[in-house]
N, CA, C and O of each residue as an XYZ file, in Angstrom:
884
protein
N       0.773     -1.221     -0.047
C      -0.027      0.012      0.009
C       0.895      1.234     -0.018
O       1.927      1.291      0.651
N       0.472      2.195     -0.815
C       1.161      3.538     -0.813
C       0.417      4.477      0.076
O      -0.689      4.223      0.554
N       1.143      5.662      0.285
C       0.406      6.691      1.074
C      -0.826      7.189      0.372
O      -1.793      7.597      1.016
N      -0.801      7.160     -0.961
C      -1.967      7.528     -1.742
C      -3.082      6.602     -1.447
O      -4.192      7.062     -1.178
N      -2.860      5.308     -1.481
C      -3.904      4.336     -1.194
C      -4.478      4.615      0.221
O      -5.686      4.544      0.450
N      -3.568      4.929      1.139
C      -4.013      5.117      2.525
C      -4.994      6.314      2.575
O      -6.037      6.245      3.225
N      -4.623      7.443      1.851
C      -5.442      8.633      1.884
C      -6.738      8.401      1.304
O      -7.736      8.865      1.855
N      -6.828      7.644      0.111
C      -8.074      7.421     -0.537
C      -8.941      6.594      0.357
O     -10.128      6.893      0.490
N      -8.400      5.541      0.994
C      -9.213      4.687      1.837
C      -9.737      5.518      3.053
O     -10.831      5.282      3.567
N      -8.965      6.421      3.447
C      -9.341      7.323      4.530
C     -10.630      8.060      4.281
O     -11.395      8.273      5.221
N     -10.917      8.477      3.008
C     -12.111      9.180      2.648
C     -13.226      8.201      2.250
O     -14.405      8.499      2.444
N     -12.859      7.027      1.692
C     -13.876      6.095      1.253
C     -14.647      5.442      2.398
O     -15.801      5.057      2.213
N     -14.042      5.309      3.564
C     -14.653      4.650      4.690
C     -15.632      5.437      5.328
O     -16.321      4.896      6.193
N     -15.827      6.732      5.024
C     -16.689      7.641      5.711
C     -18.189      7.309      5.394
O     -18.591      7.193      4.237
N     -18.989      7.163      6.494
C     -20.488      6.969      6.286
C     -21.129      8.124      7.077
O     -21.078      8.157      8.307
N     -21.735      9.073      6.334
C     -22.320     10.218      7.084
C     -23.400      9.830      8.063
O     -24.221      8.955      7.789
N     -23.394     10.496      9.219
C     -24.367     10.319     10.193
C     -25.193     11.600     10.281
O     -24.785     12.655      9.794
N     -26.362     11.485     10.911
C     -27.248     12.617     11.151
C     -26.600     13.680     12.102
O     -26.056     13.292     13.136
N     -26.641     14.927     11.801
C     -26.041     15.967     12.592
C     -27.110     16.776     13.222
O     -28.210     16.893     12.683
N     -26.795     17.373     14.422
C     -27.822     18.155     15.116
C     -27.930     19.577     14.594
O     -27.073     20.055     13.852
N     -29.004     20.242     15.000
C     -29.128     21.735     14.821
C     -29.050     22.163     13.387
O     -28.448     23.194     13.084
N     -29.664     21.373     12.457
C     -29.677     21.720     10.994
C     -28.336     21.883     10.412
O     -28.175     22.673      9.482
N     -27.351     21.186     10.896
C     -25.984     21.285     10.373
C     -25.862     20.151      9.352
O     -26.305     19.029      9.596
N     -25.265     20.461      8.226
C     -25.100     19.458      7.152
C     -23.550     19.175      6.954
O     -22.701     20.034      7.194
N     -23.272     17.984      6.525
C     -21.861     17.606      6.216
C     -21.375     18.316      4.925
O     -22.161     18.511      3.997
N     -20.144     18.682      4.871
C     -19.433     19.083      3.687
C     -18.567     17.826      3.301
O     -17.560     17.554      3.955
N     -18.948     17.107      2.293
C     -18.333     15.824      1.957
C     -18.128     15.788      0.452
O     -18.871     15.105     -0.253
N     -17.142     16.505     -0.049
C     -16.982     16.600     -1.492
C     -16.508     15.237     -2.134
O     -16.751     14.975     -3.312
N     -15.861     14.438     -1.349
C     -15.313     13.255     -1.860
C     -16.405     12.162     -2.319
O     -16.082     11.169     -2.972
N     -17.688     12.425     -1.930
C     -18.733     11.575     -2.406
C     -19.011     11.783     -3.870
O     -19.681     10.961     -4.495
N     -18.534     12.811     -4.404
C     -18.623     13.124     -5.846
C     -17.582     12.296     -6.623
O     -16.406     12.303     -6.260
N     -17.993     11.589     -7.677
C     -17.015     10.867     -8.470
C     -15.968     11.789     -9.098
O     -14.801     11.413     -9.207
N     -16.346     12.911     -9.482
C     -15.395     13.902    -10.086
C     -14.311     14.297     -9.075
O     -13.119     14.282     -9.383
N     -14.752     14.648     -7.868
C     -13.795     14.995     -6.807
C     -12.899     13.839     -6.472
O     -11.686     13.987     -6.326
N     -13.519     12.670     -6.352
C     -12.692     11.477     -6.015
C     -11.653     11.154     -7.082
O     -10.563     10.685     -6.754
N     -11.964     11.392     -8.328
C     -10.979     11.179     -9.420
C      -9.825     12.241     -9.308
O      -8.651     11.942     -9.527
N     -10.212     13.422     -8.977
C      -9.147     14.456     -8.789
C      -8.244     14.087     -7.629
O      -7.022     14.203     -7.724
N      -8.852     13.636     -6.518
C      -8.077     13.207     -5.305
C      -7.160     12.032     -5.724
O      -5.997     12.000     -5.321
N      -7.651     11.093     -6.505
C      -6.756      9.955     -6.923
C      -5.647     10.457     -7.760
O      -4.509     10.013     -7.606
N      -5.929     11.374     -8.650
C      -4.790     11.952     -9.506
C      -3.791     12.646     -8.612
O      -2.586     12.505     -8.819
N      -4.265     13.419     -7.589
C      -3.323     14.089     -6.692
C      -2.485     13.052     -5.948
O      -1.282     13.259     -5.787
N      -3.078     11.932     -5.480
C      -2.396     10.986     -4.719
C      -1.406     10.276     -5.548
O      -0.305     10.021     -5.060
N      -1.701      9.922     -6.794
C      -0.844      9.233     -7.679
C       0.369     10.104     -7.982
O       1.487      9.605     -8.116
N       0.134     11.425     -8.089
C       1.224     12.250     -8.409
C       2.166     12.590     -7.171
O       3.379     12.709     -7.340
N       1.611     12.735     -6.004
C       2.456     13.149     -4.861
C       2.626     12.119     -3.765
O       3.506     12.264     -2.917
N       1.814     11.095     -3.764
C       1.814     10.140     -2.651
C       1.942      8.678     -3.083
O       1.520      7.754     -2.386
N       2.532      8.515     -4.242
C       2.705      7.115     -4.830
C       3.976      6.438     -4.329
O       4.822      5.982     -5.098
N       4.069      6.395     -2.975
C       5.236      5.832     -2.345
C       4.905      5.416     -0.937
O       3.777      5.587     -0.476
N       5.930      4.847     -0.224
C       5.726      4.413      1.093
C       6.566      5.195      2.150
O       6.874      4.678      3.223
N       6.910      6.411      1.816
C       7.703      7.198      2.718
C       6.904      7.760      3.848
O       5.704      8.006      3.721
N       7.565      7.962      4.950
C       6.873      8.493      6.184
C       6.563      9.991      5.972
O       7.351     10.735      5.388
N       5.440     10.377      6.447
C       5.049     11.758      6.402
C       4.762     12.319      7.808
O       4.326     11.607      8.713
N       5.040     13.696      7.951
C       4.693     14.402      9.087
C       3.361     15.132      8.826
O       3.153     15.697      7.753
N       2.460     15.108      9.837
C       1.141     15.603      9.564
C       1.013     17.101      9.960
O       1.480     17.517     11.020
N       0.391     17.862      9.107
C      -0.298     19.125      9.448
C      -1.771     18.794      9.639
O      -2.326     18.092      8.794
N      -2.421     19.238     10.660
C      -3.790     19.044     10.963
C      -4.511     20.376     11.103
O      -4.302     21.080     12.091
N      -5.340     20.737     10.156
C      -6.194     21.944     10.263
C      -7.439     21.641     11.038
O      -7.529     20.664     11.781
N      -8.376     22.494     10.843
C      -9.658     22.342     11.658
C     -10.633     21.365     10.966
O     -10.772     20.213     11.377
N     -11.289     21.845      9.926
C     -12.087     21.022      9.036
C     -12.180     21.790      7.667
O     -11.961     23.000      7.606
N     -12.493     21.077      6.642
C     -12.548     21.705      5.354
C     -13.663     22.793      5.208
O     -14.719     22.703      5.835
N     -13.391     23.800      4.374
C     -14.351     24.865      4.145
C     -14.896     24.764      2.744
O     -14.435     23.938      1.956
N     -15.891     25.607      2.414
C     -16.518     25.451      1.140
C     -15.737     25.758     -0.121
O     -16.008     25.233     -1.200
N     -14.702     26.680      0.067
C     -14.059     27.227     -1.162
C     -12.701     26.685     -1.491
O     -12.075     27.068     -2.479
N     -12.243     25.760     -0.622
C     -10.934     25.064     -0.841
C     -11.196     23.658     -1.001
O     -11.648     23.230     -2.064
N     -10.918     22.825      0.088
C     -11.135     21.424      0.072
C     -12.593     21.073     -0.151
O     -12.879     19.952     -0.572
N     -13.510     21.954      0.105
C     -14.881     21.691     -0.139
C     -15.243     21.544     -1.606
O     -16.271     20.980     -1.981
N     -14.321     22.095     -2.430
C     -14.468     21.953     -3.858
C     -13.638     20.809     -4.432
O     -14.119     19.906     -5.116
N     -12.301     20.925     -4.085
C     -11.372     20.024     -4.662
C     -11.192     18.678     -3.977
O     -10.735     17.707     -4.581
N     -11.580     18.641     -2.638
C     -11.369     17.433     -1.870
C      -9.958     17.376     -1.296
O      -9.613     16.401     -0.628
N      -9.158     18.361     -1.528
C      -7.768     18.361     -1.075
C      -7.589     19.510     -0.153
O      -7.880     20.651     -0.510
N      -7.081     19.218      1.115
C      -7.004     20.211      2.102
C      -6.119     21.429      1.710
O      -5.050     21.283      1.118
N      -6.618     22.626      2.069
C      -5.982     23.898      1.809
C      -5.594     24.071      0.307
O      -4.631     24.773     -0.002
N      -6.320     23.453     -0.580
C      -6.068     23.524     -1.987
C      -7.368     23.913     -2.753
O      -8.262     23.084     -2.926
N      -7.444     25.103     -3.176
C      -8.498     25.596     -4.013
C      -8.269     25.334     -5.503
O      -7.133     25.016     -5.855
N      -9.203     25.433     -6.368
C      -9.022     25.092     -7.765
C      -7.830     25.814     -8.356
O      -7.093     25.182     -9.113
N      -7.574     27.094     -8.075
C      -6.401     27.793     -8.608
C      -5.138     27.154     -8.231
O      -4.249     27.014     -9.071
N      -5.005     26.764     -7.044
C      -3.713     26.120     -6.584
C      -3.619     24.738     -7.102
O      -2.507     24.257     -7.321
N      -4.707     24.058     -7.317
C      -4.690     22.646     -7.851
C      -4.153     22.714     -9.304
O      -3.339     21.866     -9.668
N      -4.550     23.632    -10.101
C      -3.977     23.728    -11.462
C      -2.665     24.436    -11.473
O      -1.716     23.932    -12.074
N      -2.554     25.546    -10.859
C      -1.382     26.445    -11.005
C      -0.128     25.890    -10.352
O       0.954     26.005    -10.926
N      -0.239     25.269     -9.122
C       0.838     24.759     -8.429
C       1.026     23.196     -8.591
O       2.139     22.711     -8.794
N      -0.093     22.457     -8.491
C      -0.008     21.055     -8.526
C      -0.049     20.507     -9.969
O       0.234     19.329    -10.186
N      -0.392     21.338    -10.933
C      -0.367     20.917    -12.330
C      -1.452     19.901    -12.680
O      -1.283     19.096    -13.596
N      -2.554     19.941    -11.956
C      -3.663     19.030    -12.147
C      -4.847     19.785    -12.767
O      -5.354     20.732    -12.166
N      -5.288     19.380    -13.951
C      -6.392     20.064    -14.670
C      -7.710     19.477    -14.003
O      -7.776     18.344    -13.525
N      -8.669     20.324    -14.032
C      -9.905     19.974    -13.337
C     -11.111     20.645    -14.001
O     -10.905     21.540    -14.821
N     -12.332     20.275    -13.701
C     -13.500     20.943    -14.251
C     -14.104     22.024    -13.386
O     -15.178     22.548    -13.684
N     -13.393     22.363    -12.285
C     -13.924     23.311    -11.382
C     -13.664     24.767    -11.826
O     -12.690     25.055    -12.521
N     -14.623     25.733    -11.374
C     -14.391     27.098    -11.601
C     -13.056     27.505    -10.978
O     -12.770     27.078     -9.859
N     -12.211     28.324    -11.658
C     -10.870     28.552    -11.268
C     -10.848     29.618    -10.127
O     -10.352     30.727    -10.327
N     -11.361     29.286     -9.000
C     -11.413     30.208     -7.841
C     -10.227     29.927     -6.918
O      -9.579     28.882     -6.972
N      -9.990     30.912     -6.080
C      -8.917     30.801     -5.099
C      -9.529     30.971     -3.666
O     -10.738     31.154     -3.523
N      -8.686     30.909     -2.643
C      -9.118     31.010     -1.285
C      -7.890     31.417     -0.468
O      -6.794     30.906     -0.700
N      -8.072     32.353      0.504
C      -6.899     33.008      1.086
C      -6.066     32.086      1.947
O      -4.854     32.277      2.054
N      -6.680     31.092      2.564
C      -5.893     30.138      3.284
C      -4.991     29.287      2.373
O      -3.831     29.014      2.682
N      -5.570     28.888      1.256
C      -4.786     28.156      0.226
C      -3.642     29.008     -0.301
O      -2.526     28.525     -0.494
N      -3.938     30.291     -0.532
C      -2.827     31.145     -1.028
C      -1.685     31.192     -0.085
O      -0.539     31.180     -0.533
N      -1.923     31.247      1.239
C      -0.858     31.341      2.181
C      -0.151     29.959      2.251
O       1.079     29.910      2.258
N      -0.863     28.908      2.299
C      -0.222     27.523      2.358
C       0.672     27.344      1.136
O       1.793     26.851      1.268
N       0.207     27.730     -0.042
C       1.016     27.467     -1.210
C       2.208     28.489     -1.304
O       3.191     28.203     -1.988
N       2.131     29.603     -0.663
C       3.364     30.469     -0.501
C       4.355     29.732      0.373
O       5.552     29.733      0.089
N       3.872     29.100      1.436
C       4.751     28.319      2.362
C       5.364     27.139      1.523
O       6.568     26.891      1.592
N       4.557     26.463      0.779
C       5.057     25.316      0.036
C       6.128     25.788     -1.016
O       7.168     25.149     -1.175
N       5.858     26.856     -1.684
C       6.816     27.308     -2.671
C       8.119     27.779     -2.058
O       9.194     27.576     -2.622
N       8.014     28.424     -0.872
C       9.189     28.890     -0.173
C      10.021     27.642      0.257
O      11.251     27.667      0.207
N       9.347     26.590      0.666
C       9.950     25.416      1.164
C      10.717     24.689      0.092
O      11.704     24.012      0.377
N      10.277     24.822     -1.129
C      10.946     24.143     -2.278
C      10.021     23.497     -3.307
O      10.447     22.772     -4.206
N       8.746     23.795     -3.131
C       7.770     23.367     -4.160
C       6.969     22.215     -3.739
O       7.246     21.617     -2.699
N       5.945     21.856     -4.522
C       4.961     20.838     -4.153
C       5.592     19.487     -4.105
O       5.259     18.703     -3.216
N       6.483     19.163     -5.005
C       7.070     17.800     -4.964
C       7.831     17.544     -3.698
O       7.674     16.493     -3.077
N       8.654     18.488     -3.303
C       9.420     18.331     -2.053
C       8.483     18.298     -0.835
O       8.602     17.428      0.028
N       7.569     19.242     -0.784
C       6.677     19.341      0.364
C       5.878     18.143      0.572
O       5.872     17.586      1.670
N       5.156     17.684     -0.489
C       4.253     16.516     -0.349
C       5.015     15.213     -0.189
O       4.403     14.226      0.218
N       6.243     15.145     -0.466
C       7.071     13.959     -0.247
C       7.361     13.755      1.269
O       7.721     12.668      1.722
N       7.181     14.868      2.018
C       7.530     14.790      3.469
C       6.299     15.059      4.343
O       6.285     14.624      5.494
N       5.251     15.767      3.843
C       4.123     16.170      4.698
C       2.808     15.764      4.067
O       2.679     15.563      2.860
N       1.811     15.654      4.990
C       0.447     15.547      4.526
C      -0.367     16.542      5.336
O      -0.255     16.621      6.559
N      -1.172     17.283      4.633
C      -2.089     18.197      5.282
C      -3.451     17.635      5.418
O      -4.167     17.462      4.432
N      -3.829     17.342      6.649
C      -5.155     16.817      6.953
C      -5.905     17.787      7.825
O      -5.570     18.970      7.884
N      -6.916     17.292      8.502
C      -7.755     18.081      9.417
C      -8.077     17.256     10.601
O      -8.165     16.031     10.524
N      -8.258     17.937     11.721
C      -8.732     17.199     12.950
C     -10.043     16.462     12.579
O     -10.240     15.289     12.896
N     -10.918     17.209     11.896
C     -12.085     16.495     11.361
C     -12.011     16.606      9.873
O     -12.046     17.726      9.363
N     -11.909     15.514      9.126
C     -11.651     15.458      7.736
C     -12.793     15.947      6.814
O     -12.597     16.222      5.630
N     -13.989     16.040      7.417
C     -15.179     16.572      6.687
C     -15.545     17.883      7.302
O     -15.312     18.132      8.485
N     -16.113     18.704      6.493
C     -16.514     20.054      6.938
C     -17.981     20.074      7.273
O     -18.668     19.055      7.208
N     -18.457     21.268      7.640
C     -19.807     21.412      8.122
C     -20.424     22.713      7.594
O     -19.740     23.736      7.546
N     -21.692     22.693      7.202
C     -22.389     23.845      6.674
C     -23.698     24.057      7.508
O     -24.452     23.121      7.773
N     -23.913     25.319      7.893
C     -25.146     25.677      8.610
C     -25.579     26.982      8.009
O     -24.833     27.960      7.951
N     -26.829     26.958      7.559
C     -27.460     28.205      6.922
C     -26.555     28.737      5.770
O     -26.417     29.942      5.558
N     -25.979     27.810      5.079
C     -25.184     28.146      3.890
C     -23.751     28.583      4.212
O     -23.014     28.936      3.292
N     -23.344     28.574      5.431
C     -22.080     29.084      5.787
C     -21.219     27.960      6.466
O     -21.738     27.002      7.039
N     -19.860     28.149      6.359
C     -19.016     27.204      7.107
C     -19.244     27.262      8.570
O     -19.577     28.314      9.114
N     -19.067     26.120      9.238
C     -19.097     26.130     10.689
C     -17.972     25.122     11.114
O     -17.800     24.082     10.478
N     -17.265     25.430     12.130
C     -16.195     24.592     12.618
C     -16.713     23.554     13.618
O     -17.723     23.782     14.284
N     -16.020     22.414     13.722
C     -16.534     21.343     14.592
C     -16.684     21.807     16.021
O     -17.541     21.281     16.732
N     -15.893     22.771     16.485
C     -15.969     23.220     17.937
C     -16.931     24.389     18.120
O     -17.049     24.873     19.245
N     -17.634     24.882     17.082
C     -18.514     25.999     17.213
C     -19.864     25.646     17.822
O     -20.588     26.544     18.251
N     -20.223     24.372     17.873
C     -21.480     23.936     18.364
C     -21.258     22.737     19.279
O     -20.775     21.710     18.804
N     -21.578     22.814     20.529
C     -21.306     21.745     21.519
C     -21.928     20.424     21.142
O     -21.314     19.365     21.272
N     -23.190     20.507     20.659
C     -23.850     19.295     20.283
C     -23.221     18.648     19.027
O     -23.135     17.426     18.906
N     -22.808     19.484     18.144
C     -22.079     18.983     16.964
C     -20.800     18.271     17.394
O     -20.532     17.168     16.919
N     -19.999     18.875     18.284
C     -18.788     18.248     18.738
C     -19.042     16.925     19.425
O     -18.325     15.949     19.202
N     -20.027     16.897     20.230
C     -20.386     15.647     20.919
C     -20.782     14.522     19.886
O     -20.457     13.349     20.069
N     -21.469     14.925     18.843
C     -21.895     13.956     17.837
C     -20.775     13.479     17.009
O     -20.756     12.297     16.667
N     -19.821     14.307     16.647
C     -18.777     13.875     15.769
C     -17.484     13.451     16.408
O     -16.595     12.973     15.703
N     -17.331     13.598     17.692
C     -16.089     13.242     18.359
C     -15.637     11.811     18.042
O     -14.474     11.619     17.688
N     -16.522     10.784     18.156
C     -16.142      9.454     17.764
C     -15.566      9.404     16.319
O     -14.577      8.719     16.058
N     -16.201     10.136     15.411
C     -15.687     10.066     14.087
C     -14.367     10.733     13.956
O     -13.538     10.276     13.168
N     -14.106     11.835     14.711
C     -12.798     12.545     14.690
C     -11.701     11.553     15.254
O     -10.622     11.405     14.679
N     -12.023     10.923     16.343
C     -11.050      9.924     16.874
C     -10.702      8.819     15.921
O      -9.532      8.493     15.721
N     -11.727      8.244     15.333
C     -11.581      7.127     14.373
C     -10.750      7.598     13.193
O      -9.905      6.844     12.711
N     -10.964      8.848     12.696
C     -10.332      9.349     11.568
C      -8.803      9.568     11.825
O      -7.960      9.224     10.997
N      -8.504     10.136     12.972
C      -7.136     10.415     13.320
C      -6.384      9.049     13.464
O      -5.273      8.886     12.959
N      -7.021      8.093     14.159
C      -6.433      6.778     14.296
C      -6.192      6.127     12.934
O      -5.156      5.487     12.755
N      -7.082      6.261     11.990
C      -6.885      5.737     10.653
C      -5.675      6.457     10.004
O      -4.844      5.798      9.379
N      -5.569      7.760     10.140
C      -4.566      8.535      9.478
C      -3.170      8.171     10.042
O      -2.225      8.060      9.261
N      -3.017      7.991     11.313
C      -1.726      7.728     11.908
C      -1.310      6.283     11.812
O      -0.195      5.951     12.215
N      -2.108      5.448     11.325
C      -1.943      3.984     11.270
C      -0.884      3.578     10.195
O      -0.434      2.432     10.164
N      -0.528      4.477      9.381
C       0.317      4.123      8.250
C       1.499      5.128      8.111
O       1.284      6.275      7.719
N       2.737      4.699      8.428
C       3.953      5.476      8.086
C       3.845      6.931      8.397
O       4.145      7.774      7.551
N       3.431      7.241      9.566
C       3.256      8.638     10.051
C       4.304      8.937     11.114
O       4.589      8.097     11.968
N       4.887     10.160     11.060
C       5.798     10.622     12.109
C       5.016     10.790     13.393
O       4.196     11.705     13.462
N       5.199     10.020     14.358
C       4.461     10.067     15.628
C       5.181     10.984     16.632
O       4.673     11.234     17.725
N       6.345     11.472     16.258
C       7.127     12.281     17.217
C       6.518     13.706     17.248
O       6.515     14.369     18.285
N       6.000     14.155     16.077
C       5.539     15.564     15.903
C       4.343     15.645     15.023
O       4.286     15.029     13.959
N       3.355     16.431     15.484
C       2.242     16.839     14.645
C       2.135     18.344     14.666
O       2.226     18.939     15.740
N       1.947     18.984     13.533
C       1.804     20.439     13.469
C       0.393     20.739     13.257
O      -0.205     20.407     12.233
N      -0.177     21.418     14.307
C      -1.587     21.823     14.302
C      -1.769     23.187     13.785
O      -1.182     24.153     14.271
N      -2.605     23.261     12.774
C      -2.930     24.569     12.145
C      -4.064     25.192     12.871
O      -5.195     24.715     12.772
N      -3.806     26.254     13.609
C      -4.798     26.939     14.409
C      -4.385     26.805     15.875
O      -4.416     25.729     16.473
N      -3.982     28.004     16.437
C      -3.304     27.929     17.707
C      -4.141     28.014     18.937
O      -3.583     27.981     20.033
N      -5.447     28.122     18.843
C      -6.323     28.265     19.992
C      -7.196     27.000     20.135
O      -6.721     25.985     20.644
N      -8.413     27.048     19.711
C      -9.456     26.076     19.965
C      -9.007     24.734     19.327
O      -9.135     23.694     19.974
N      -8.491     24.729     18.095
C      -8.079     23.552     17.413
C      -6.974     22.813     18.129
O      -7.012     21.600     18.337
N      -5.956     23.634     18.505
C      -4.845     23.110     19.207
C      -5.223     22.516     20.577
O      -4.783     21.415     20.908
N      -6.022     23.222     21.364
C      -6.412     22.769     22.657
C      -7.221     21.479     22.596
O      -7.041     20.570     23.407
N      -8.121     21.423     21.609
C      -8.997     20.199     21.459
C      -8.066     18.953     20.989
O      -8.149     17.858     21.545
N      -7.257     19.189     20.018
C      -6.413     18.099     19.522
C      -5.400     17.654     20.677
O      -5.160     16.460     20.859
N      -4.845     18.611     21.413
C      -4.034     18.298     22.515
C      -4.692     17.446     23.565
O      -4.107     16.481     24.058
N      -5.920     17.808     23.911
C      -6.696     17.021     24.929
C      -6.938     15.648     24.411
O      -6.821     14.685     25.170
N      -7.273     15.500     23.147
C      -7.510     14.143     22.609
C      -6.202     13.351     22.630
O      -6.172     12.154     22.913
N      -5.129     14.069     22.319
C      -3.850     13.298     22.269
C      -3.357     12.847     23.658
O      -2.632     11.859     23.780
N      -3.747     13.561     24.657
C      -3.445     13.129     26.036
C      -4.069     11.789     26.388
O      -3.514     11.005     27.157
N      -5.239     11.546     25.807
C      -5.986     10.371     26.062
C      -5.555      9.189     25.100
O      -5.581      8.018     25.479
N      -5.172      9.555     23.885
C      -4.966      8.486     22.859
C      -3.443      8.315     22.533
O      -3.066      7.313     21.924
N      -2.612      9.235     22.912
C      -1.175      9.119     22.660
C      -0.798      8.839     21.249
O      -0.051      7.905     20.955
N      -1.338      9.684     20.345
C      -0.956      9.550     18.962
C       0.475     10.172     18.651
O       1.251      9.640     17.856
N       0.734     11.238     19.283
C       1.974     12.024     18.955
C       2.760     12.291     20.256
O       2.162     12.465     21.318
N       4.063     12.321     20.167
C       4.881     12.724     21.332
C       4.722     14.189     21.598
O       4.662     14.621     22.749
N       4.650     14.996     20.481
C       4.584     16.455     20.637
C       3.604     17.031     19.559
O       3.637     16.654     18.388
N       2.777     17.919     20.008
C       1.925     18.668     19.085
C       2.311     20.141     19.236
O       2.266     20.678     20.343
N       2.678     20.775     18.173
C       2.967     22.192     18.124
C       2.029     22.871     17.227
O       1.542     22.255     16.279
N       1.733     24.142     17.467
C       0.770     24.883     16.632
C       1.437     25.991     15.830
O       2.494     26.527     16.165
N       0.738     26.289     14.751
C       1.150     27.502     13.897
C      -0.152     28.267     13.716
O      -1.228     27.669     13.744
N      -0.070     29.599     13.527
C      -1.268     30.415     13.309
C      -2.046     29.962     12.034
O      -1.446     29.569     11.033
N      -3.363     30.031     12.109
C      -4.128     29.667     10.988
C      -3.930     30.638      9.806
O      -3.924     31.856      9.984
N      -3.767     30.058      8.573
C      -3.600     30.969      7.403
C      -4.651     32.072      7.334
O      -4.333     33.225      7.039
N      -5.869     31.722      7.599
C      -6.954     32.770      7.461
C      -6.692     33.917      8.455
O      -6.865     35.084      8.104
N      -6.290     33.603      9.655
C      -5.964     34.626     10.622
C      -4.817     35.536     10.072
O      -4.874     36.760     10.189
N      -3.816     34.917      9.491
C      -2.654     35.711      8.997
C      -3.130     36.595      7.853
O      -2.896     37.803      7.877
N      -3.789     36.024      6.858
C      -4.252     36.822      5.714
C      -5.289     37.888      5.957
O      -5.363     38.896      5.255
N      -6.100     37.629      6.991
C      -7.111     38.666      7.322
C      -6.655     39.754      8.230
O      -7.039     40.913      8.069
N      -5.825     39.394      9.200
C      -5.503     40.306     10.292
C      -3.987     40.648     10.372
O      -3.651     41.669     10.972
N      -3.091     39.874      9.817
C      -1.668     40.078      9.928
C      -0.947     40.024      8.549
O       0.233     39.688      8.451
N      -1.718     40.370      7.502
C      -1.092     40.148      6.168
C       0.235     40.892      5.991
O       1.103     40.367      5.293
N       0.446     42.027      6.549
C       1.691     42.771      6.377
C       2.896     42.017      7.051
O       4.059     42.305      6.769
N       2.566     41.052      7.941
C       3.638     40.246      8.519
C       3.674     38.787      7.952
O       4.191     37.864      8.582
N       3.099     38.640      6.741
C       2.945     37.339      6.171
C       4.338     36.604      6.077
O       4.450     35.429      6.426
N       5.345     37.311      5.615
C       6.595     36.560      5.506
C       7.188     36.065      6.804
O       7.907     35.067      6.824
N       6.882     36.776      7.915
C       7.359     36.290      9.238
C       6.620     35.025      9.574
O       7.208     34.099     10.132
N       5.330     34.957      9.248
C       4.547     33.760      9.559
C       4.982     32.667      8.650
O       5.023     31.516      9.084
N       5.317     32.943      7.398
C       5.836     31.840      6.530
C       7.163     31.259      7.124
O       7.387     30.049      7.091
N       7.999     32.124      7.647
C       9.258     31.629      8.240
C       8.979     30.817      9.521
O       9.729     29.901      9.859
N       7.876     31.173     10.234
C       7.528     30.360     11.382
C       7.151     28.937     10.999
O       7.546     27.975     11.658
N       6.375     28.820      9.913
C       6.023     27.486      9.336
C       7.306     26.766      8.918
O       7.490     25.593      9.242
N       8.182     27.454      8.209
C       9.368     26.771      7.627
C      10.266     26.294      8.744
O      10.822     25.199      8.656
N      10.428     27.105      9.823
C      11.298     26.697     10.885
C      10.904     25.353     11.485
O      11.752     24.503     11.755
N       9.580     25.175     11.692
C       9.009     23.918     12.200
C       9.349     22.794     11.184
O       9.885     21.746     11.546
N       9.034     23.043      9.973
C       9.241     21.991      8.854
C      10.655     21.619      8.787
O      10.929     20.424      8.683
N      11.613     22.520      8.834
C      12.941     22.187      8.684
C      13.589     21.418      9.967
O      14.556     20.663      9.872
N      12.963     21.700     11.086
C      13.442     20.943     12.307
C      12.983     19.536     12.220
O      13.264     18.739     13.115
């Protein structure tokens, strides 16, 4: 089995459950078109058995992974950086823009994806009233999906994953929740956090290069 096979199985095993409070799943991989794009991405960047270090974001949003099925990768980055043609409208997303600036500064997509996998604490996203909602924004939602989150992380770390370090994307609620789960399940020796790209691009854009260097320092260590 390759890392690509592992990732694909990771999404194929998902069986949606009913969610509370009129919240709906964001599950783009149920589309055959999205799954074919994901397979192409995996064949290109994960067709090997090398160990990866994990980045774990919060959960996918509508305009990046919610379209492409690939975390922090909007259609523009999928074609422009990854070289994968697709039928999606050529839109971008500010978190994806920051992540791909990090990737380019690190040495490009081939080098980055040979060493890292960007996942999410919850690999599926959520929509309420037509807007993104995070897994921790609704207590009943979190209670409902926590078993799925645990199962998903256990699946992810079961194959050639660096268990010494996990890089958590999002320094407050996401980091605290992941750290609490890790204390119980002992997936990683250390979890460290980096600021979320959306926070950087919305509120600290003039310091973007400093935040890129913060990411790079962790990756190079």
